[in-house]
Each structure stands twice: as C-alpha cells, then as structure tokens.
DNA sequence: TGAAGGTGTAACCTATTAGGTTGCTATTGC
DNA sequence: GCAATAGCAACCTAATAGGTTACACCTTCA
C-alpha cells in the first residue's frame, strides 16, 4: 500500500464532516443543535448523531447545510468522500481477482 | 448560484463512474462485463447496471475495483462524489431557513 | 428550589436502496 | 445451430437514512 500518492499525500484521519459542522458552523453562527435542526428541516436526533460523527453526511443533508450556510454543496460531499476514502484505505479490502 | 467557485471551475456534467469504468478499465484490460463481475465478486447484473450508469459506485464496489486494478480507492470515490455534486447542484434545493 | 431549554442516547418504525437471483430476449462469432 | 455476452425485467433480502417518542442528565435563571 505504499504508492506514490500515499507518499505525496500522507493521510491522517480526516475529521468526520459532522464534527466540522459542529465546530465550524454551529460555533461560528452560535447556533444550538436544536435550533439548527429546526432550520435545516431535519430531526434533532439526526443532527445530533451527525454532529457527533455517528452518521454520514447524506446528499440530502449536504444540500440542506449548503443551502442554509451559503457554502457550496461540494464542500460537504467532499468532506464525506475524504472521510470515506480514509476508512476504505484503512479497512480490509474485499477478496477480488486482479485484472490484467 | 453564480459564485467564484463556479466561475473558476465551470462544470459540465461529469461522466458517471460506471461509464469511466466501462471505457477506461474494461476496454483497457479487454475484459467483458461478465468476466469482470466474476473477478470483482459481484453479480453480472449489478456490474451491468453500474457500467451503464444506473447505480452509483458504492464504497464496497470502489474498494473492489481499486483492489482489482491497483488504482487508489480515492479515484472511484471522488468520481462518484463529483457526479453527486453535479447532480446536487442541478436539482432543487430543499427548503431550509438560512443560518446567521 | 423548580422550571425551561439543550444534549445524548435508546427503542421502535418506515422508506429507500444496494445487491442478489432468476429468467427472458437480442446480438455476435464459431 | 450453438455458445457467450449483454441488457433488462421481476422479485427478494439486508442494510441504512431518517423519523418519532421517551428518558436521563446537565445548565441557567427566576
């Protein structure tokens, strides 16, 4: 697993998008989870789980956060993609037969 | 929706990861969908659907393709993320109350 | 001290979806 | 004709996003 991309781009475990949301957005706007959930149109339970890194950032949630904050939806999708990538690189790879 | 990022990074609709897989990987290795499905350990039906852009690239599939081709899993996750981003930017945004 | 609001978490339910199996039809090459 | 491939449909399952409700535990404030 030591290839060029790893050498050029050493990876530490990225923050879960929910933690970024909590620290950057909620604290930045001084919003409670309860109030943010109301404005986003999602349940408080779900936003709590997301903000604590227990559930991934779905496309729907990414769209809502982007719409409410004025940020691009790509930010949240890519945060999740980076997080997923790190996980995928650090879990066992499924059994396959190599191509070529 | 006309912001700096759109100006700097004009977006055309990205190819579905499955089409990339079909054109670049299958044709490159001269593999049939049937044979590739066998090697990846997924059903032929599912790989057909993926290769024709009917189903997204799941994390599991991304891991399998990466393992079989020696490419990084990030490639496939990011292809899907870019595709998702484009779709999210070109569909109606859900109803939310702005922060701040 | 007690009420109010915020937080975390658990149990339960529903809708969606990834993915499998089977079977049919069409196409291509031997 | 026949074998292999491809696309697609119907159907089934396991997993998951997300909701509702409820409970326990803080703070803060009157």
CSV table of C-alpha atoms (C1' of nucleotides) in Angstrom, one decimal:
chain,number,residue,atom,x,y,z
A,1,UNK,CA,0.0,0.0,0.0
A,2,UNK,CA,3.0,2.3,-0.2
A,3,UNK,CA,2.5,4.1,-3.5
A,4,UNK,CA,3.3,7.4,-4.9
A,5,UNK,CA,0.0,9.0,-3.9
A,6,UNK,CA,0.5,8.0,-0.3
A,7,UNK,CA,3.9,9.4,-0.3
A,8,UNK,CA,2.9,12.7,-1.9
A,9,UNK,CA,-0.2,12.9,0.2
A,10,UNK,CA,0.3,11.5,3.6
A,11,UNK,CA,-3.1,10.9,5.2
A,12,UNK,CA,-4.1,11.4,8.8
A,13,UNK,CA,-7.6,10.5,9.7
A,14,UNK,CA,-9.8,13.3,8.4
A,15,UNK,CA,-12.4,14.8,10.7
A,16,UNK,CA,-15.9,13.5,10.3
A,17,UNK,CA,-18.0,16.1,8.4
A,18,UNK,CA,-20.3,16.3,11.4
A,19,UNK,CA,-17.5,17.4,13.7
A,20,UNK,CA,-16.5,20.0,11.1
A,21,UNK,CA,-20.1,21.2,11.0
A,22,UNK,CA,-20.3,21.3,14.8
A,23,UNK,CA,-17.1,23.2,15.3
A,24,UNK,CA,-17.1,25.5,12.3
A,25,UNK,CA,-20.7,26.1,11.5
A,26,UNK,CA,-22.6,25.8,14.8
A,27,UNK,CA,-20.0,27.5,16.9
A,28,UNK,CA,-19.4,30.1,14.1
A,29,UNK,CA,-23.1,31.0,14.0
A,30,UNK,CA,-23.6,30.4,17.7
A,31,UNK,CA,-26.4,28.1,16.9
A,32,UNK,CA,-27.6,25.2,19.1
A,33,UNK,CA,-28.1,21.8,17.6
A,34,UNK,CA,-31.8,22.0,18.3
A,35,UNK,CA,-32.2,25.3,16.5
A,36,UNK,CA,-30.0,24.2,13.6
A,37,UNK,CA,-32.1,21.1,13.2
A,38,UNK,CA,-35.2,23.2,13.1
A,39,UNK,CA,-33.8,25.5,10.4
A,40,UNK,CA,-32.4,22.6,8.3
A,41,UNK,CA,-35.7,20.7,8.5
A,42,UNK,CA,-34.2,17.6,10.0
A,43,UNK,CA,-34.9,15.9,13.3
A,44,UNK,CA,-32.8,17.0,16.4
A,45,UNK,CA,-31.9,13.4,16.9
A,46,UNK,CA,-30.5,13.1,13.4
A,47,UNK,CA,-28.4,16.3,13.6
A,48,UNK,CA,-27.1,15.2,17.0
A,49,UNK,CA,-26.0,11.9,15.5
A,50,UNK,CA,-24.4,13.7,12.6
A,51,UNK,CA,-22.7,16.3,14.6
A,52,UNK,CA,-21.1,13.6,16.8
A,53,UNK,CA,-19.9,11.6,13.8
A,54,UNK,CA,-22.3,8.7,14.2
A,55,UNK,CA,-24.0,9.0,10.8
A,56,UNK,CA,-22.6,10.1,7.4
A,57,UNK,CA,-23.4,13.3,5.6
A,58,UNK,CA,-26.1,12.2,3.1
A,59,UNK,CA,-26.6,14.1,-0.1
A,60,UNK,CA,-29.8,15.5,1.3
A,61,UNK,CA,-28.1,16.7,4.4
A,62,UNK,CA,-25.2,18.2,2.4
A,63,UNK,CA,-27.7,20.1,0.3
A,64,UNK,CA,-29.5,21.4,3.3
A,65,UNK,CA,-26.4,22.6,5.1
A,66,UNK,CA,-25.1,24.2,1.9
A,67,UNK,CA,-28.4,26.0,1.4
A,68,UNK,CA,-28.6,27.2,4.9
A,69,UNK,CA,-25.0,28.4,5.1
A,70,UNK,CA,-24.5,29.6,1.6
A,71,UNK,CA,-21.5,27.3,1.2
A,72,UNK,CA,-21.2,25.0,-1.8
A,73,UNK,CA,-22.6,21.5,-1.6
A,74,UNK,CA,-19.3,20.2,-2.9
A,75,UNK,CA,-17.7,21.1,0.5
A,76,UNK,CA,-19.8,18.7,2.4
A,77,UNK,CA,-19.8,16.0,-0.2
A,78,UNK,CA,-16.0,16.1,-0.5
A,79,UNK,CA,-15.6,16.1,3.3
A,80,UNK,CA,-17.6,12.9,3.4
A,81,UNK,CA,-15.8,11.5,0.4
A,82,UNK,CA,-12.4,12.1,2.0
A,83,UNK,CA,-13.6,10.5,5.2
A,84,UNK,CA,-14.9,7.5,3.3
A,85,UNK,CA,-11.7,7.2,1.4
A,86,UNK,CA,-9.7,7.2,4.6
A,87,UNK,CA,-11.9,4.5,6.1
A,88,UNK,CA,-11.8,2.4,2.9
A,89,UNK,CA,-8.0,2.6,2.9
A,90,UNK,CA,-7.8,1.5,6.5
A,91,UNK,CA,-10.2,-1.4,6.4
A,92,UNK,CA,-9.7,-4.9,4.9
A,93,UNK,CA,-10.1,-5.0,1.1
A,94,UNK,CA,-12.6,-7.4,-0.2
A,95,UNK,CA,-11.5,-10.6,-2.0
A,96,UNK,CA,-11.1,-10.0,-5.7
A,97,UNK,CA,-9.1,-11.4,-8.6
A,98,UNK,CA,-6.8,-8.9,-10.2
A,99,UNK,CA,-7.5,-7.6,-13.7
A,100,UNK,CA,-5.0,-7.8,-16.5
B,1,UNK,CA,-25.7,30.4,-7.6
B,2,UNK,CA,-23.1,32.3,-9.6
B,3,UNK,CA,-20.2,32.3,-7.2
B,4,UNK,CA,-16.5,32.4,-7.5
B,5,UNK,CA,-16.1,28.7,-7.5
B,6,UNK,CA,-18.4,28.3,-10.4
B,7,UNK,CA,-16.6,30.9,-12.3
B,8,UNK,CA,-13.2,29.4,-11.6
B,9,UNK,CA,-14.4,25.8,-12.1
B,10,UNK,CA,-17.0,25.7,-14.8
B,11,UNK,CA,-18.8,22.4,-14.5
B,12,UNK,CA,-20.1,20.3,-17.3
B,13,UNK,CA,-21.9,17.1,-16.3
B,14,UNK,CA,-19.2,14.6,-15.2
B,15,UNK,CA,-19.3,11.1,-16.5
B,16,UNK,CA,-20.9,8.5,-14.3
B,17,UNK,CA,-18.2,6.5,-12.6
B,18,UNK,CA,-19.6,3.4,-14.3
B,19,UNK,CA,-19.1,4.8,-17.7
B,20,UNK,CA,-15.5,5.6,-16.8
B,21,UNK,CA,-15.1,2.1,-15.6
B,22,UNK,CA,-16.5,0.7,-18.8
B,23,UNK,CA,-14.5,2.8,-21.1
B,24,UNK,CA,-11.2,3.0,-19.3
B,25,UNK,CA,-11.0,-0.2,-17.3
B,26,UNK,CA,-12.9,-2.8,-19.2
B,27,UNK,CA,-11.8,-1.7,-22.6
B,28,UNK,CA,-8.2,-1.1,-21.3
B,29,UNK,CA,-8.0,-4.6,-19.9
B,30,UNK,CA,-10.1,-6.1,-22.7
B,31,UNK,CA,-12.4,-7.6,-20.2
B,32,UNK,CA,-16.1,-8.5,-20.6
B,33,UNK,CA,-18.6,-7.3,-18.0
B,34,UNK,CA,-19.3,-10.9,-17.2
B,35,UNK,CA,-15.6,-11.7,-16.6
B,36,UNK,CA,-15.0,-8.5,-14.6
B,37,UNK,CA,-18.1,-9.3,-12.4
B,38,UNK,CA,-16.6,-12.7,-11.7
B,39,UNK,CA,-13.3,-11.3,-10.7
B,40,UNK,CA,-14.8,-8.5,-8.6
B,41,UNK,CA,-17.1,-10.9,-6.8
B,42,UNK,CA,-20.3,-9.0,-7.7
B,43,UNK,CA,-23.2,-10.1,-9.8
B,44,UNK,CA,-23.2,-9.6,-13.5
B,45,UNK,CA,-26.5,-7.8,-13.3
B,46,UNK,CA,-25.1,-5.3,-10.8
B,47,UNK,CA,-21.9,-4.6,-12.8
B,48,UNK,CA,-24.0,-4.1,-15.9
B,49,UNK,CA,-26.2,-1.6,-14.1
B,50,UNK,CA,-23.1,0.2,-12.7
B,51,UNK,CA,-21.3,0.2,-16.1
B,52,UNK,CA,-24.4,1.8,-17.7
B,53,UNK,CA,-24.7,4.4,-15.1
B,54,UNK,CA,-27.9,3.1,-13.4
B,55,UNK,CA,-26.5,2.6,-9.9
B,56,UNK,CA,-23.9,4.6,-8.0
B,57,UNK,CA,-20.4,3.4,-7.1
B,58,UNK,CA,-20.8,2.2,-3.5
B,59,UNK,CA,-17.8,2.2,-1.1
B,60,UNK,CA,-17.7,-1.6,-1.4
B,61,UNK,CA,-17.6,-1.5,-5.2
B,62,UNK,CA,-15.0,1.2,-5.2
B,63,UNK,CA,-12.8,-0.9,-2.9
B,64,UNK,CA,-13.2,-3.9,-5.2
B,65,UNK,CA,-12.4,-2.0,-8.4
B,66,UNK,CA,-9.4,-0.4,-6.7
B,67,UNK,CA,-8.2,-3.8,-5.4
B,68,UNK,CA,-8.6,-5.4,-8.8
B,69,UNK,CA,-7.0,-2.7,-10.8
B,70,UNK,CA,-4.3,-1.5,-8.4
B,71,UNK,CA,-5.7,2.0,-8.6
B,72,UNK,CA,-6.5,4.0,-5.5
B,73,UNK,CA,-9.9,3.7,-4.0
B,74,UNK,CA,-10.0,7.5,-3.8
B,75,UNK,CA,-10.3,7.7,-7.6
B,76,UNK,CA,-13.7,5.9,-7.6
B,77,UNK,CA,-15.0,7.6,-4.5
B,78,UNK,CA,-14.1,11.0,-5.9
B,79,UNK,CA,-15.6,10.2,-9.3
B,80,UNK,CA,-18.8,9.4,-7.5
B,81,UNK,CA,-18.5,12.5,-5.3
B,82,UNK,CA,-18.1,14.7,-8.3
B,83,UNK,CA,-21.0,13.1,-10.0
B,84,UNK,CA,-23.1,13.5,-6.9
B,85,UNK,CA,-22.1,17.1,-6.5
B,86,UNK,CA,-23.1,17.9,-10.0
B,87,UNK,CA,-26.5,16.3,-9.5
B,88,UNK,CA,-27.0,18.1,-6.2
B,89,UNK,CA,-26.1,21.4,-7.8
B,90,UNK,CA,-28.6,20.8,-10.6
B,91,UNK,CA,-31.6,19.7,-8.6
B,92,UNK,CA,-34.0,21.7,-6.4
B,93,UNK,CA,-32.5,22.5,-3.1
B,94,UNK,CA,-34.6,21.5,0.0
B,95,UNK,CA,-36.5,24.1,2.0
B,96,UNK,CA,-34.3,25.4,4.8
B,97,UNK,CA,-34.1,28.6,6.9
B,98,UNK,CA,-30.8,30.3,6.5
B,99,UNK,CA,-28.3,30.4,9.3
B,100,UNK,CA,-26.8,33.6,10.8
C,1,DT,C1',-35.8,25.0,44.5
C,2,DG,C1',-38.1,24.4,40.4
C,3,DA,C1',-39.0,25.3,35.5
C,4,DA,C1',-37.0,25.6,30.8
C,5,DG,C1',-34.1,24.6,27.3
C,6,DG,C1',-30.3,22.0,25.5
C,7,DT,C1',-27.9,17.5,24.9
C,8,DG,C1',-27.0,12.5,24.3
C,9,DT,C1',-28.9,8.1,23.6
C,10,DA,C1',-32.0,4.2,23.2
C,11,DA,C1',-36.2,1.7,21.2
C,12,DC,C1',-39.0,1.4,17.5
C,13,DC,C1',-40.9,2.2,12.8
C,14,DT,C1',-40.8,3.3,7.8
C,15,DA,C1',-39.0,4.2,3.2
C,16,DT,C1',-35.3,3.7,0.4
C,17,DT,C1',-31.6,1.3,-1.7
C,18,DA,C1',-27.6,-1.9,-2.7
C,19,DG,C1',-27.3,-6.0,-4.3
C,20,DG,C1',-28.6,-10.8,-5.2
C,21,DT,C1',-31.2,-14.4,-8.1
C,22,DT,C1',-33.8,-16.0,-11.9
C,23,DG,C1',-35.4,-15.6,-16.5
C,24,DC,C1',-36.2,-13.6,-21.0
C,25,DT,C1',-34.6,-11.5,-25.4
C,26,DA,C1',-31.2,-9.9,-28.7
C,27,DT,C1',-26.8,-9.9,-30.6
C,28,DT,C1',-22.3,-11.7,-32.1
C,29,DG,C1',-18.8,-15.3,-33.5
C,30,DC,C1',-17.6,-20.2,-34.2
D,1,DG,C1',-27.3,-24.2,-34.7
D,2,DC,C1',-24.9,-23.0,-30.6
D,3,DA,C1',-22.2,-20.7,-27.1
D,4,DA,C1',-21.1,-16.5,-24.9
D,5,DT,C1',-22.2,-11.9,-24.0
D,6,DA,C1',-25.2,-8.0,-22.9
D,7,DG,C1',-29.3,-5.5,-21.3
D,8,DC,C1',-33.3,-5.6,-18.7
D,9,DA,C1',-37.3,-7.0,-16.1
D,10,DA,C1',-39.5,-9.0,-11.7
D,11,DC,C1',-38.8,-10.3,-7.3
D,12,DC,C1',-36.4,-10.9,-2.7
D,13,DT,C1',-33.2,-9.5,1.3
D,14,DA,C1',-30.3,-6.9,4.1
D,15,DA,C1',-28.8,-2.6,5.3
D,16,DT,C1',-29.4,2.1,6.2
D,17,DA,C1',-31.3,7.1,6.4
D,18,DG,C1',-34.3,9.2,8.9
D,19,DG,C1',-38.4,10.0,11.7
D,20,DT,C1',-40.9,9.7,16.4
D,21,DT,C1',-41.1,9.1,21.2
D,22,DA,C1',-39.2,8.8,25.6
D,23,DC,C1',-35.8,9.1,29.2
D,24,DA,C1',-31.8,10.9,32.0
D,25,DC,C1',-28.6,14.5,32.7
D,26,DC,C1',-26.9,19.0,32.5
D,27,DT,C1',-27.1,24.5,32.7
D,28,DT,C1',-29.2,28.7,33.5
D,29,DC,C1',-32.4,31.7,35.5
D,30,DA,C1',-36.3,33.4,38.1
